[in-house]
PDB file of C-alpha atoms and ligand atoms in Angstrom:
ATOM      1  CA  LEU A   1    -101.778  56.018  -7.626  1.00 67.00           C
ATOM      2  CA  GLU A   2    -104.644  57.800  -8.280  1.00 59.00           C
ATOM      3  CA  ALA A   3    -104.574  61.234  -9.703  1.00 55.00           C
ATOM      4  CA  LYS A   4    -102.696  61.400 -13.311  1.00 55.00           C
ATOM      5  CA  GLU A   5    -102.582  65.076 -13.438  1.00 54.00           C
ATOM      6  CA  GLU A   6     -99.460  64.987 -10.858  1.00 51.00           C
ATOM      7  CA  PHE A   7     -97.475  64.060 -13.685  1.00 52.00           C
ATOM      8  CA  GLU A   8     -98.232  66.599 -16.473  1.00 54.00           C
ATOM      9  CA  HIS A   9     -94.395  67.633 -15.340  1.00 61.00           C
ATOM     10  CA  SER A  10     -91.477  66.257 -17.084  1.00 82.00           C
ATOM     11  CA  SER A  11     -90.212  63.922 -15.121  1.00 91.00           C
ATOM     12  CA  LEU A  12     -88.479  60.786 -16.191  1.00 96.00           C
ATOM     13  CA  ALA A  13     -87.968  57.114 -15.237  1.00 97.00           C
ATOM     14  CA  VAL A  14     -84.282  58.009 -14.071  1.00 96.00           C
ATOM     15  CA  ASP A  15     -85.417  60.796 -12.020  1.00 95.00           C
ATOM     16  CA  VAL A  16     -87.379  58.403  -9.797  1.00 97.00           C
ATOM     17  CA  MET A  17     -85.562  55.335  -9.699  1.00 98.00           C
ATOM     18  CA  ARG A  18     -82.962  54.215  -7.240  1.00 98.00           C
ATOM     19  CA  PRO A  19     -80.361  54.359  -6.171  1.00 98.00           C
ATOM     20  CA  ARG A  20     -79.944  57.694  -6.441  1.00 95.00           C
ATOM     21  CA  ARG A  21     -76.571  59.461  -6.594  1.00 92.00           C
ATOM     22  CA  GLY A  22     -74.491  58.699  -3.137  1.00 95.00           C
ATOM     23  CA  ASP A  23     -76.945  55.778  -2.353  1.00 96.00           C
ATOM     24  CA  PRO A  24     -75.326  52.159  -2.048  1.00 95.00           C
ATOM     25  CA  ALA A  25     -75.337  50.203  -5.506  1.00 96.00           C
ATOM     26  CA  LEU A  26     -78.675  48.370  -6.500  1.00 98.00           C
ATOM     27  CA  ALA A  27     -78.607  45.051  -4.854  1.00 98.00           C
ATOM     28  CA  VAL A  28     -78.534  42.312  -7.524  1.00 98.00           C
ATOM     29  CA  LEU A  29     -77.764  38.623  -7.383  1.00 98.00           C
ATOM     30  CA  THR A  30     -75.851  36.814 -10.544  1.00 98.00           C
ATOM     31  CA  GLN A  31     -77.324  34.027 -12.326  1.00 98.00           C
ATOM     32  CA  ASP A  32     -74.573  31.764 -11.291  1.00 95.00           C
ATOM     33  CA  GLY A  33     -71.980  33.025  -9.462  1.00 93.00           C
ATOM     34  CA  MET A  34     -72.827  33.315  -5.845  1.00 97.00           C
ATOM     35  CA  THR A  35     -72.925  30.846  -3.168  1.00 97.00           C
ATOM     36  CA  VAL A  36     -75.686  29.936  -0.440  1.00 97.00           C
ATOM     37  CA  GLU A  37     -74.042  32.084   2.232  1.00 97.00           C
ATOM     38  CA  GLU A  38     -73.274  34.938  -0.218  1.00 98.00           C
ATOM     39  CA  VAL A  39     -77.202  35.242  -1.095  1.00 98.00           C
ATOM     40  CA  GLU A  40     -78.146  34.833   2.612  1.00 97.00           C
ATOM     41  CA  ASN A  41     -76.015  37.796   3.513  1.00 97.00           C
ATOM     42  CA  LEU A  42     -76.869  39.773   0.991  1.00 97.00           C
ATOM     43  CA  VAL A  43     -80.885  39.138   1.654  1.00 96.00           C
ATOM     44  CA  GLU A  44     -80.080  39.700   5.620  1.00 95.00           C
ATOM     45  CA  ASN A  45     -78.277  42.621   5.370  1.00 96.00           C
ATOM     46  CA  THR A  46     -80.616  44.447   3.153  1.00 96.00           C
ATOM     47  CA  HIS A  47     -84.169  45.000   3.545  1.00 95.00           C
ATOM     48  CA  TYR A  48     -85.246  45.228  -0.243  1.00 98.00           C
ATOM     49  CA  SER A  49     -88.688  43.311  -1.337  1.00 98.00           C
ATOM     50  CA  GLY A  50     -86.814  41.930  -4.249  1.00 98.00           C
ATOM     51  CA  PHE A  51     -83.903  41.292  -6.178  1.00 98.00           C
ATOM     52  CA  PRO A  52     -82.948  41.773  -9.693  1.00 98.00           C
ATOM     53  CA  VAL A  53     -80.589  38.921 -11.259  1.00 98.00           C
ATOM     54  CA  VAL A  54     -78.133  39.382 -13.702  1.00 98.00           C
ATOM     55  CA  VAL A  55     -75.869  37.521 -15.927  1.00 98.00           C
ATOM     56  CA  SER A  56     -72.907  39.042 -14.134  1.00 97.00           C
ATOM     57  CA  GLN A  57     -71.760  42.011 -12.097  1.00 96.00           C
ATOM     58  CA  GLU A  58     -69.527  42.980 -15.001  1.00 97.00           C
ATOM     59  CA  SER A  59     -72.607  43.059 -17.808  1.00 97.00           C
ATOM     60  CA  GLN A  60     -75.468  44.045 -15.545  1.00 98.00           C
ATOM     61  CA  ARG A  61     -77.870  42.252 -18.162  1.00 98.00           C
ATOM     62  CA  LEU A  62     -81.219  41.280 -16.527  1.00 98.00           C
ATOM     63  CA  VAL A  63     -82.297  38.168 -16.340  1.00 98.00           C
ATOM     64  CA  GLY A  64     -85.193  38.278 -13.967  1.00 98.00           C
ATOM     65  CA  PHE A  65     -86.484  39.244 -10.554  1.00 98.00           C
ATOM     66  CA  VAL A  66     -86.849  37.571  -7.337  1.00 98.00           C
ATOM     67  CA  LEU A  67     -89.072  38.327  -4.352  1.00 98.00           C
ATOM     68  CA  ARG A  68     -87.097  38.154  -1.091  1.00 98.00           C
ATOM     69  CA  ARG A  69     -89.759  36.210   0.745  1.00 97.00           C
ATOM     70  CA  ASP A  70     -88.988  33.197  -2.053  1.00 97.00           C
ATOM     71  CA  LEU A  71     -85.484  33.720  -1.635  1.00 97.00           C
ATOM     72  CA  LEU A  72     -85.571  33.285   2.193  1.00 96.00           C
ATOM     73  CA  ILE A  73     -88.441  30.231   1.897  1.00 96.00           C
ATOM     74  CA  SER A  74     -86.346  28.223  -0.724  1.00 96.00           C
ATOM     75  CA  ILE A  75     -83.058  28.529   0.755  1.00 96.00           C
ATOM     76  CA  ASP A  76     -84.397  27.736   4.386  1.00 95.00           C
ATOM     77  CA  ASN A  77     -86.486  24.489   2.809  1.00 95.00           C
ATOM     78  CA  ALA A  78     -83.296  23.661   0.904  1.00 95.00           C
ATOM     79  CA  ARG A  79     -80.751  23.604   4.003  1.00 93.00           C
ATOM     80  CA  LYS A  80     -83.489  21.607   6.005  1.00 93.00           C
ATOM     81  CA  ARG A  81     -84.571  19.135   3.057  1.00 89.00           C
ATOM     82  CA  GLN A  82     -82.011  18.957   0.484  1.00 79.00           C
ATOM     83  CA  ASP A  83     -79.134  16.490   0.708  1.00 80.00           C
ATOM     84  CA  GLY A  84     -75.760  18.470   0.781  1.00 89.00           C
ATOM     85  CA  ILE A  85     -77.101  22.160   0.437  1.00 95.00           C
ATOM     86  CA  VAL A  86     -74.519  23.949   2.355  1.00 95.00           C
ATOM     87  CA  GLY A  87     -73.076  27.579   2.547  1.00 96.00           C
ATOM     88  CA  ALA A  88     -70.770  26.973   0.236  1.00 95.00           C
ATOM     89  CA  SER A  89     -73.213  25.426  -2.401  1.00 95.00           C
ATOM     90  CA  LEU A  90     -73.747  27.537  -5.534  1.00 95.00           C
ATOM     91  CA  VAL A  91     -77.112  29.417  -6.478  1.00 97.00           C
ATOM     92  CA  VAL A  92     -78.070  28.810  -9.990  1.00 97.00           C
ATOM     93  CA  PHE A  93     -80.746  30.385 -11.765  1.00 98.00           C
ATOM     94  CA  THR A  94     -79.883  29.591 -15.372  1.00 97.00           C
ATOM     95  CA  GLU A  95     -82.026  26.807 -17.259  1.00 94.00           C
ATOM     96  CA  HIS A  96     -78.738  24.490 -17.520  1.00 91.00           C
ATOM     97  CA  THR A  97     -76.834  23.914 -14.445  1.00 85.00           C
ATOM     98  CA  PRO A  98     -73.023  24.861 -15.147  1.00 81.00           C
ATOM     99  CA  LEU A  99     -70.289  21.911 -14.968  1.00 84.00           C
ATOM    100  CA  GLN A 100     -69.690  20.943 -11.371  1.00 83.00           C
ATOM    101  CA  PRO A 101     -66.377  20.601 -10.045  1.00 83.00           C
ATOM    102  CA  PRO A 102     -65.654  16.975  -8.701  1.00 85.00           C
ATOM    103  CA  GLU A 103     -65.532  18.032  -4.980  1.00 88.00           C
ATOM    104  CA  ALA A 104     -68.054  20.759  -4.893  1.00 88.00           C
ATOM    105  CA  PRO A 105     -71.072  20.671  -2.769  1.00 93.00           C
ATOM    106  CA  PRO A 106     -74.451  20.355  -4.731  1.00 93.00           C
ATOM    107  CA  PHE A 107     -75.919  23.432  -6.580  1.00 94.00           C
ATOM    108  CA  LEU A 108     -78.936  24.990  -5.393  1.00 96.00           C
ATOM    109  CA  ARG A 109     -81.523  25.603  -8.541  1.00 96.00           C
ATOM    110  CA  LEU A 110     -83.667  28.617  -7.757  1.00 97.00           C
ATOM    111  CA  ARG A 111     -85.160  29.040 -11.467  1.00 97.00           C
ATOM    112  CA  SER A 112     -88.480  28.143 -10.388  1.00 97.00           C
ATOM    113  CA  ILE A 113     -88.848  31.232  -8.134  1.00 98.00           C
ATOM    114  CA  LEU A 114     -87.211  33.541 -10.690  1.00 98.00           C
ATOM    115  CA  ASP A 115     -89.953  36.032 -12.644  1.00 98.00           C
ATOM    116  CA  LEU A 116     -88.139  35.799 -16.060  1.00 97.00           C
ATOM    117  CA  SER A 117     -89.880  38.688 -17.570  1.00 96.00           C
ATOM    118  CA  PRO A 118     -90.112  41.649 -14.995  1.00 97.00           C
ATOM    119  CA  PHE A 119     -91.511  44.681 -16.293  1.00 97.00           C
ATOM    120  CA  THR A 120     -88.706  47.111 -17.469  1.00 97.00           C
ATOM    121  CA  VAL A 121     -88.498  50.768 -18.739  1.00 98.00           C
ATOM    122  CA  THR A 122     -85.799  52.660 -20.238  1.00 98.00           C
ATOM    123  CA  ASP A 123     -84.329  55.682 -18.136  1.00 97.00           C
ATOM    124  CA  HIS A 124     -85.678  58.131 -20.582  1.00 97.00           C
ATOM    125  CA  THR A 125     -89.322  56.631 -20.379  1.00 97.00           C
ATOM    126  CA  PRO A 126     -91.394  59.628 -19.063  1.00 95.00           C
ATOM    127  CA  MET A 127     -93.338  58.987 -15.593  1.00 94.00           C
ATOM    128  CA  ASP A 128     -96.624  59.800 -16.625  1.00 92.00           C
ATOM    129  CA  ILE A 129     -96.210  56.556 -19.115  1.00 94.00           C
ATOM    130  CA  THR A 130     -94.586  54.399 -16.230  1.00 95.00           C
ATOM    131  CA  VAL A 131     -97.283  55.527 -13.737  1.00 94.00           C
ATOM    132  CA  ASP A 132     -99.642  54.546 -16.267  1.00 94.00           C
ATOM    133  CA  ILE A 133     -98.373  51.330 -16.704  1.00 94.00           C
ATOM    134  CA  PHE A 134     -98.054  50.488 -13.206  1.00 96.00           C
ATOM    135  CA  ARG A 135    -101.819  51.422 -12.980  1.00 95.00           C
ATOM    136  CA  LYS A 136    -102.772  49.128 -15.741  1.00 96.00           C
ATOM    137  CA  LEU A 137    -100.714  46.469 -14.485  1.00 95.00           C
ATOM    138  CA  GLY A 138    -100.996  46.593 -11.049  1.00 95.00           C
ATOM    139  CA  LEU A 139     -97.081  46.781 -10.823  1.00 96.00           C
ATOM    140  CA  ARG A 140     -95.514  46.944  -7.245  1.00 96.00           C
ATOM    141  CA  GLN A 141     -92.103  47.454  -8.879  1.00 97.00           C
ATOM    142  CA  CYS A 142     -90.396  47.857 -12.423  1.00 98.00           C
ATOM    143  CA  LEU A 143     -86.522  47.700 -13.470  1.00 98.00           C
ATOM    144  CA  VAL A 144     -84.935  50.690 -15.409  1.00 98.00           C
ATOM    145  CA  THR A 145     -82.372  49.833 -18.264  1.00 98.00           C
ATOM    146  CA  HIS A 146     -80.296  51.838 -20.463  1.00 97.00           C
ATOM    147  CA  ASN A 147     -79.014  49.905 -23.536  1.00 96.00           C
ATOM    148  CA  GLY A 148     -79.827  46.686 -22.034  1.00 92.00           C
ATOM    149  CA  ARG A 149     -77.898  47.241 -18.727  1.00 97.00           C
ATOM    150  CA  LEU A 150     -79.775  47.032 -15.496  1.00 98.00           C
ATOM    151  CA  LEU A 151     -79.719  50.580 -14.009  1.00 98.00           C
ATOM    152  CA  GLY A 152     -82.190  50.605 -11.178  1.00 98.00           C
ATOM    153  CA  ILE A 153     -85.551  49.940  -9.551  1.00 98.00           C
ATOM    154  CA  ILE A 154     -88.588  52.144  -9.152  1.00 98.00           C
ATOM    155  CA  THR A 155     -91.345  50.892  -6.546  1.00 98.00           C
ATOM    156  CA  LYS A 156     -94.573  51.913  -6.000  1.00 97.00           C
ATOM    157  CA  LYS A 157     -93.884  53.883  -2.980  1.00 97.00           C
ATOM    158  CA  ASP A 158     -90.797  55.685  -4.946  1.00 97.00           C
ATOM    159  CA  ILE A 159     -93.627  56.962  -7.415  1.00 95.00           C
ATOM    160  CA  LEU A 160     -95.792  58.110  -4.306  1.00 95.00           C
ATOM    161  CA  LYS A 161     -92.753  59.906  -2.692  1.00 94.00           C
ATOM    162  CA  HIS A 162     -92.071  61.491  -6.013  1.00 92.00           C
ATOM    163  CA  MET A 163     -95.877  62.609  -6.333  1.00 90.00           C
ATOM    164  CA  ALA A 164     -96.125  64.020  -2.868  1.00 90.00           C
ATOM    165  CA  GLN A 165     -92.427  66.025  -3.546  1.00 88.00           C
ATOM    166  CA  ILE A 166     -93.970  67.830  -6.767  1.00 85.00           C
ATOM    167  CA  ALA A 167     -97.411  68.416  -4.875  1.00 83.00           C
ATOM    168  CA  ASN A 168     -95.370  70.197  -2.212  1.00 84.00           C
ATOM    169  CA  ARG A 169     -92.951  71.942  -4.474  1.00 80.00           C
ATOM    170  CA  ASP A 170     -95.547  73.115  -6.800  1.00 72.00           C
ATOM    171  CA  PRO A 171     -99.308  72.594  -4.877  1.00 65.00           C
ATOM    172  CA  ASP A 172    -100.906  74.775  -7.765  1.00 63.00           C
ATOM    173  CA  SER A 173     -99.927  72.100 -10.153  1.00 60.00           C
ATOM    174  CA  ILE A 174    -102.441  69.738  -8.845  1.00 54.00           C
ATOM    175  CA  LEU A 175    -105.651  72.196  -8.719  1.00 50.00           C
ATOM    176  CA  PHE A 176    -105.183  73.627 -11.660  1.00 46.00           C
ATOM    177  CA  ASN A 177    -104.005  70.691 -14.051  1.00 40.00           C
TER     178      ASN A 177
HETATM  179  P1  ADP B 201     -91.150  49.925  -0.930  1.00 56.73           P
HETATM  180  O1  ADP B 201     -90.638  50.838  -1.590  1.00 56.73           O
HETATM  181  O2  ADP B 201     -92.299  49.653  -1.076  1.00 56.73           O
HETATM  182  O3  ADP B 201     -90.326  50.032   0.344  1.00 56.73           O
HETATM  183  P2  ADP B 201     -88.714  48.222  -0.976  1.00 56.73           P
HETATM  184  O4  ADP B 201     -88.361  47.981   0.441  1.00 56.73           O
HETATM  185  O5  ADP B 201     -88.481  46.853  -2.038  1.00 56.73           O
HETATM  186  O6  ADP B 201     -90.096  48.753  -1.415  1.00 56.73           O
HETATM  187  O7  ADP B 201     -87.647  49.319  -1.447  1.00 56.73           O
HETATM  188  C1  ADP B 201     -87.053  49.933  -0.681  1.00 56.73           C
HETATM  189  C2  ADP B 201     -86.359  51.132  -1.385  1.00 56.73           C
HETATM  190  O8  ADP B 201     -85.320  50.371  -1.930  1.00 56.73           O
HETATM  191  C3  ADP B 201     -86.931  51.983  -2.553  1.00 56.73           C
HETATM  192  O9  ADP B 201     -86.662  53.314  -2.738  1.00 56.73           O
HETATM  193  C4  ADP B 201     -86.396  50.964  -3.760  1.00 56.73           C
HETATM  194  O10 ADP B 201     -86.601  51.822  -5.095  1.00 56.73           O
HETATM  195  C5  ADP B 201     -85.172  50.557  -3.190  1.00 56.73           C
HETATM  196  N1  ADP B 201     -84.937  49.126  -3.685  1.00 56.73           N
HETATM  197  C6  ADP B 201     -85.818  48.156  -3.924  1.00 56.73           C
HETATM  198  N2  ADP B 201     -85.185  47.090  -4.280  1.00 56.73           N
HETATM  199  C7  ADP B 201     -83.646  47.209  -4.376  1.00 56.73           C
HETATM  200  C8  ADP B 201     -82.691  46.388  -4.779  1.00 56.73           C
HETATM  201  N3  ADP B 201     -82.640  45.191  -4.940  1.00 56.73           N
HETATM  202  N4  ADP B 201     -81.355  47.360  -4.476  1.00 56.73           N
HETATM  203  C9  ADP B 201     -81.384  48.593  -4.292  1.00 56.73           C
HETATM  204  N5  ADP B 201     -82.775  49.526  -3.829  1.00 56.73           N
HETATM  205  C10 ADP B 201     -83.747  48.694  -4.059  1.00 56.73           C
END
């Protein structure tokens, strides 16, 4: 993320974020609504480096961000070492554990691997500001919201691709800005 000049264009976060129209939906985890098996399936069937955690699918309120690597390690450890953790165990990212039905297997508590303050911008944030923040904070990704609802994600690579596209479309812009 070097030259700043390329963003003398009026791109907004919404123009760079994923998913784009027609892409599969953003892959998110819910804070206390998924089983170990469901989380494992999501992680195995996608290649993303991380997953936003939301209150519920309906609300899409952001709770935090969890790295794929940390999820895999924690689930693997729990399955090996933690008594009673099975595919049907509920994964819980909340501070307080929900009431447990008498017959249910123990919860897998994963709040400790959750980043509770992932960086976010709104969909209308200009990309020059977003790029500045990426540089200054050394971010790898940032989340995009609209009216408090999670909309998408922007990774460093998404920004680099976007810069390359602008340069292709309009090579002079880089020389003369
Ligand atoms: P990178 O962009 O460095 O390859 P990722 O592998 O995490 O990082 O992301 C690959 C692509 O998928 C990027 O375009 C990114 O915006 C998008 N992406 C990242 N995480 C998710 C997610 N949880 N759900 C949907 N798309 C995602």
